[in-house]
CSV table of C-alpha atoms in Angstrom, one decimal:
chain,number,residue,atom,x,y,z
E,728,MET,CA,-5.7,-19.5,-18.4
E,729,ASP,CA,-3.4,-22.4,-19.1
E,730,PHE,CA,-0.7,-20.4,-20.7
E,731,ASP,CA,1.9,-22.1,-22.8
E,732,ASN,CA,5.6,-21.1,-22.4
E,733,SER,CA,5.5,-18.4,-25.0
E,734,GLU,CA,2.4,-16.7,-23.5
E,735,GLU,CA,3.9,-16.9,-20.0
E,736,GLN,CA,7.1,-15.3,-21.3
E,737,TYR,CA,5.0,-12.5,-22.8
E,738,ILE,CA,3.3,-12.0,-19.4
E,739,ARG,CA,6.6,-12.1,-17.5
E,740,GLY,CA,8.2,-9.7,-20.0
E,741,LEU,CA,5.3,-7.3,-19.9
E,742,LEU,CA,4.9,-7.2,-16.1
E,743,GLU,CA,8.6,-6.9,-15.4
E,744,GLY,CA,8.8,-4.0,-17.9
E,745,ARG,CA,11.5,-5.7,-20.0
E,746,ILE,CA,9.6,-5.2,-23.3
E,747,ASN,CA,10.1,-1.7,-24.6
E,748,GLY,CA,8.7,0.1,-27.6
E,749,HIS,CA,6.0,-2.5,-28.5
E,750,LYS,CA,4.1,-3.1,-25.2
E,751,ARG,CA,0.8,-2.3,-26.8
E,752,ASN,CA,1.4,-5.1,-29.3
E,753,VAL,CA,2.3,-7.5,-26.5
E,754,ALA,CA,-0.8,-6.5,-24.6
E,755,GLU,CA,-2.9,-7.2,-27.6
E,756,GLU,CA,-1.2,-10.6,-28.0
E,757,LEU,CA,-2.2,-11.4,-24.4
E,758,ARG,CA,-5.7,-10.3,-24.9
E,759,ASN,CA,-6.0,-12.4,-28.0
E,760,ALA,CA,-4.5,-15.4,-26.2
E,761,ALA,CA,-7.1,-15.0,-23.4
E,762,ARG,CA,-10.0,-14.6,-25.9
E,763,ARG,CA,-9.0,-17.8,-27.6
E,764,LYS,CA,-9.4,-19.6,-24.2
E,765,MET,CA,-12.7,-18.0,-23.3
E,766,SER,CA,-16.0,-19.9,-23.5
E,767,ARG,CA,-19.6,-19.2,-22.9
E,768,CYS,CA,-21.0,-19.7,-19.5
E,769,GLY,CA,-23.6,-22.5,-19.1
E,770,ASN,CA,-25.7,-21.1,-16.3
E,771,HIS,CA,-26.0,-18.4,-13.7
E,772,ASP,CA,-23.3,-19.9,-11.5
E,773,GLU,CA,-20.7,-19.4,-14.3
E,774,ASP,CA,-22.0,-16.0,-15.4
E,775,VAL,CA,-19.8,-14.0,-13.0
E,776,MET,CA,-20.0,-10.8,-14.9
E,777,SER,CA,-23.8,-10.7,-14.6
E,778,LYS,CA,-23.8,-12.2,-11.1
E,779,TYR,CA,-21.5,-9.8,-9.4
E,780,TYR,CA,-21.0,-6.8,-11.8
E,781,CYS,CA,-24.5,-6.6,-13.3
E,782,ILE,CA,-22.8,-6.7,-16.7
E,783,SER,CA,-25.0,-8.6,-19.2
E,784,THR,CA,-22.8,-8.1,-22.4
E,785,ASN,CA,-20.1,-10.5,-21.3
E,786,ARG,CA,-21.4,-14.0,-21.0
E,787,CYS,CA,-18.1,-15.8,-20.7
E,788,LYS,CA,-16.8,-18.1,-17.9
E,789,PRO,CA,-13.8,-17.1,-15.8
E,790,ILE,CA,-10.4,-18.1,-17.3
E,791,ARG,CA,-8.1,-20.4,-15.6
E,792,LEU,CA,-4.6,-19.3,-14.6
E,793,GLY,CA,-1.7,-21.7,-15.0
E,794,GLU,CA,-0.8,-23.5,-11.9
E,795,GLY,CA,-0.3,-20.5,-9.6
E,796,ARG,CA,2.9,-19.4,-11.4
E,797,THR,CA,1.3,-16.4,-13.1
E,798,LEU,CA,-0.6,-15.4,-9.9
E,799,ASP,CA,2.6,-15.5,-7.9
E,800,LEU,CA,4.2,-13.2,-10.4
E,801,ILE,CA,1.3,-10.8,-10.2
E,802,LEU,CA,1.4,-10.8,-6.4
E,803,ASN,CA,5.1,-10.3,-6.3
E,804,LEU,CA,5.1,-7.4,-8.7
E,805,HIS,CA,1.8,-5.6,-8.0
E,806,GLY,CA,2.0,-6.3,-4.3
E,807,VAL,CA,5.4,-4.8,-3.6
E,808,ASN,CA,3.7,-2.1,-1.5
E,809,GLY,CA,1.4,-4.5,0.2
E,810,TYR,CA,-2.0,-6.1,-0.4
E,811,VAL,CA,-4.9,-7.8,1.3
E,812,SER,CA,-7.2,-10.6,0.2
E,813,ILE,CA,-10.8,-10.8,1.3
E,814,SER,CA,-13.9,-12.9,0.5
E,815,ALA,CA,-17.5,-12.4,1.5
E,816,LEU,CA,-18.5,-16.1,1.3
E,817,ARG,CA,-19.7,-18.0,4.3
E,818,SER,CA,-20.3,-21.8,4.1
E,819,GLU,CA,-23.4,-21.7,6.3
E,820,LYS,CA,-25.1,-19.0,4.1
E,821,ASP,CA,-27.3,-19.8,1.1
E,822,GLY,CA,-26.3,-18.9,-2.4
E,823,GLU,CA,-28.5,-15.8,-2.7
E,824,THR,CA,-27.0,-14.3,0.6
E,825,ASN,CA,-23.4,-15.1,-0.5
E,826,GLU,CA,-24.1,-13.5,-3.9
E,827,GLY,CA,-25.5,-10.4,-2.3
E,828,ASN,CA,-22.7,-10.1,0.2
E,829,THR,CA,-20.1,-10.5,-2.6
E,830,LYS,CA,-21.7,-7.7,-4.7
E,831,SER,CA,-21.7,-5.5,-1.6
E,832,LEU,CA,-18.0,-6.2,-0.9
E,833,LEU,CA,-17.1,-5.5,-4.5
E,834,GLN,CA,-18.9,-2.2,-4.4
E,835,GLN,CA,-17.1,-1.2,-1.2
E,836,ILE,CA,-13.7,-2.2,-2.8
E,837,ARG,CA,-14.4,-0.1,-5.9
E,838,ARG,CA,-15.5,2.9,-3.8
E,839,SER,CA,-12.3,2.6,-1.8
E,840,GLY,CA,-10.3,3.6,-4.8
E,841,PHE,CA,-7.7,0.9,-4.3
E,842,SER,CA,-6.8,-1.3,-7.3
E,843,PHE,CA,-8.0,-4.9,-7.1
E,844,PHE,CA,-7.7,-8.2,-8.8
E,845,PRO,CA,-10.7,-10.7,-8.5
E,846,ILE,CA,-9.9,-14.4,-8.4
E,847,TYR,CA,-12.1,-17.5,-8.3
E,848,VAL,CA,-11.7,-21.0,-7.0
E,849,SER,CA,-13.8,-23.6,-8.7
E,850,GLY,CA,-14.1,-26.6,-6.4
E,851,PHE,CA,-17.4,-28.3,-7.1
E,852,PRO,CA,-20.2,-28.8,-9.7
E,853,SER,CA,-23.1,-26.4,-9.9
E,854,PRO,CA,-26.3,-27.7,-8.2
E,855,GLU,CA,-28.1,-26.7,-11.4
E,856,SER,CA,-25.9,-28.8,-13.7
E,857,SER,CA,-23.1,-31.3,-13.2
E,858,GLU,CA,-21.5,-29.9,-16.4
E,859,CYS,CA,-21.2,-26.4,-14.9
E,860,ARG,CA,-19.0,-25.2,-12.1
E,861,VAL,CA,-19.4,-22.9,-9.1
E,862,TYR,CA,-16.8,-20.2,-8.9
E,863,GLU,CA,-16.1,-18.9,-5.4
E,864,PRO,CA,-14.8,-15.3,-5.6
E,865,SER,CA,-12.3,-13.4,-3.5
E,866,PHE,CA,-10.6,-10.1,-4.1
E,867,ILE,CA,-6.9,-9.2,-3.8
E,868,VAL,CA,-6.7,-5.4,-3.1
E,869,PHE,CA,-3.4,-3.7,-3.8
E,870,ASN,CA,-2.0,-0.7,-2.0
E,871,TYR,CA,-2.2,1.8,-4.8
E,872,ASP,CA,-5.0,3.6,-6.6
E,873,ARG,CA,-6.2,3.2,-10.2
E,874,HIS,CA,-3.6,5.7,-11.4
E,875,GLY,CA,-0.8,3.8,-9.7
E,876,ASN,CA,-0.2,6.2,-6.8
E,877,VAL,CA,1.0,4.3,-3.7
E,878,GLN,CA,-1.3,4.7,-0.7
E,879,ASN,CA,-0.8,4.6,3.1
E,880,PHE,CA,-0.9,0.9,3.9
E,881,LYS,CA,-2.5,1.6,7.3
E,882,SER,CA,-5.7,2.8,5.5
E,883,LEU,CA,-5.9,-0.5,3.5
E,884,TYR,CA,-5.2,-2.5,6.6
E,885,LYS,CA,-8.0,-0.8,8.5
E,886,LEU,CA,-10.4,-1.4,5.6
E,887,ALA,CA,-9.4,-5.1,5.5
E,888,LEU,CA,-10.3,-5.5,9.2
E,889,ASN,CA,-13.5,-3.7,8.7
E,890,TRP,CA,-14.5,-5.9,5.7
E,891,CYS,CA,-13.5,-9.0,7.8
E,892,SER,CA,-15.9,-7.9,10.5
E,893,CYS,CA,-18.7,-6.7,8.2
E,894,PHE,CA,-18.9,-9.9,6.2
E,895,GLY,CA,-18.4,-12.3,9.2
E,896,GLN,CA,-15.0,-13.7,8.1
E,897,GLN,CA,-12.8,-15.6,10.5
E,898,SER,CA,-9.7,-14.0,9.0
E,899,VAL,CA,-8.4,-11.8,6.2
E,900,LEU,CA,-5.0,-12.2,4.4
E,901,ILE,CA,-2.7,-9.3,5.1
E,902,LYS,CA,0.6,-8.7,3.2
E,903,ALA,CA,2.3,-5.6,4.6
E,904,PRO,CA,5.3,-4.1,2.7
E,905,ASN,CA,8.5,-6.1,3.4
E,906,GLU,CA,6.6,-8.7,5.5
E,907,VAL,CA,5.4,-12.2,4.9
E,908,PRO,CA,1.7,-12.7,4.4
E,909,SER,CA,-0.4,-13.8,7.4
E,910,TYR,CA,-4.1,-14.2,8.2
E,911,VAL,CA,-5.5,-11.9,10.9
E,912,ASN,CA,-8.9,-11.7,12.5
E,913,SER,CA,-11.1,-8.5,12.7
E,914,ASN,CA,-9.2,-7.5,15.8
E,915,GLY,CA,-5.9,-7.6,14.0
E,916,GLN,CA,-4.7,-10.7,15.9
E,917,GLU,CA,-2.8,-13.3,13.8
E,918,ALA,CA,-5.2,-16.2,13.1
E,919,ARG,CA,-3.1,-18.6,11.0
E,920,LYS,CA,-0.3,-18.9,8.5
E,921,GLU,CA,-0.4,-21.1,5.4
E,922,THR,CA,0.3,-21.1,1.7
E,923,ILE,CA,-2.6,-19.8,-0.3
E,924,TRP,CA,-3.9,-20.7,-3.8
E,925,SER,CA,-1.5,-23.6,-4.0
E,926,ASP,CA,-3.7,-26.0,-5.9
E,927,GLY,CA,-3.5,-24.2,-9.3
E,928,MET,CA,-7.3,-24.1,-9.6
E,929,VAL,CA,-7.4,-20.3,-9.8
E,930,TYR,CA,-9.5,-18.4,-12.3
E,931,ILE,CA,-9.8,-14.8,-13.3
E,932,ASN,CA,-12.5,-12.6,-14.8
E,933,PRO,CA,-13.1,-12.9,-18.6
E,934,ILE,CA,-11.6,-10.3,-20.9
E,935,PRO,CA,-13.7,-7.1,-21.2
E,936,GLN,CA,-15.7,-7.1,-24.4
E,937,ASN,CA,-15.9,-3.3,-24.9
E,938,LEU,CA,-14.7,0.0,-23.4
E,939,ASN,CA,-17.9,0.6,-21.6
E,940,GLU,CA,-17.4,-2.7,-19.7
E,941,MET,CA,-13.9,-1.7,-18.8
E,942,ARG,CA,-15.2,1.6,-17.3
E,943,ARG,CA,-17.9,-0.2,-15.3
E,944,ARG,CA,-15.2,-2.6,-13.9
E,945,GLY,CA,-13.4,0.5,-12.6
E,946,ASN,CA,-10.1,0.0,-10.8
E,947,GLU,CA,-9.8,-3.7,-11.6
E,948,ILE,CA,-6.4,-4.9,-12.7
E,949,TYR,CA,-6.1,-6.9,-15.8
E,950,ILE,CA,-3.5,-9.6,-16.7
E,951,TRP,CA,-1.8,-7.3,-19.2
E,952,SER,CA,-1.4,-4.4,-16.8
E,953,ALA,CA,2.1,-3.2,-16.1
E,954,PRO,CA,2.8,-2.8,-12.4
E,955,PRO,CA,4.1,0.2,-10.5
E,956,THR,CA,7.9,0.5,-10.7
E,957,ALA,CA,10.5,2.4,-8.7
E,958,LYS,CA,11.4,4.2,-11.9
E,959,ASP,CA,8.1,6.0,-12.2
E,960,SER,CA,7.5,6.3,-8.4
E,961,GLY,CA,4.6,4.0,-8.3
E,962,LYS,CA,2.9,5.1,-11.5
E,963,ARG,CA,1.2,2.3,-13.3
E,964,VAL,CA,0.6,2.2,-17.1
E,965,LEU,CA,-2.5,0.4,-18.4
E,966,GLU,CA,-2.1,-0.9,-21.9
E,967,SER,CA,-5.7,-0.8,-23.1
């Protein structure tokens, strides 16, 4: 979502917990800002809600984040207790296989109980239409549950290595608490170090259209979610 300065200030204020007494109003402002930027998907490649979540009531495209700044803020605040980032895509696999593997990974993440934040990179036109884009999904999984309770990072780390092996990935991004992010392979050996998501072409899921959809999306984090804080011992408050 290409936020203007006022919208980015709302996000920063909400996520950092500086706005007191009217967080619900601020959250509603953010939802409305996002809705104004949503547009209908043009084909199956853009219909990520149906493609990966089997949700047919939300036919909107993913929404672009602004130049990595907001994503960095989300990572810095939600990821204070660690996170991992994993994808199920393989370039040599066909679209149907990658789609099935992504749905399987998403199911495993949801069953794990950890909170997660889906992101997409749109790098090339859809083979069905040059006017539509292909959105490549990956999942940032944070080290706390849907209620904001901080978990044992070793459990998340082991899950990440298992997902890396299960879906044939060369590496998975690991960000342990108080450590710099690094890519490791399924054996836990460091594979590479590099800056991630630096091109600004990062997209997020469209805004839920109803309460039933929010329930089906489970422990997914939304852009208006307040992160865990030291004050409440890791408890996260969802403004919904």
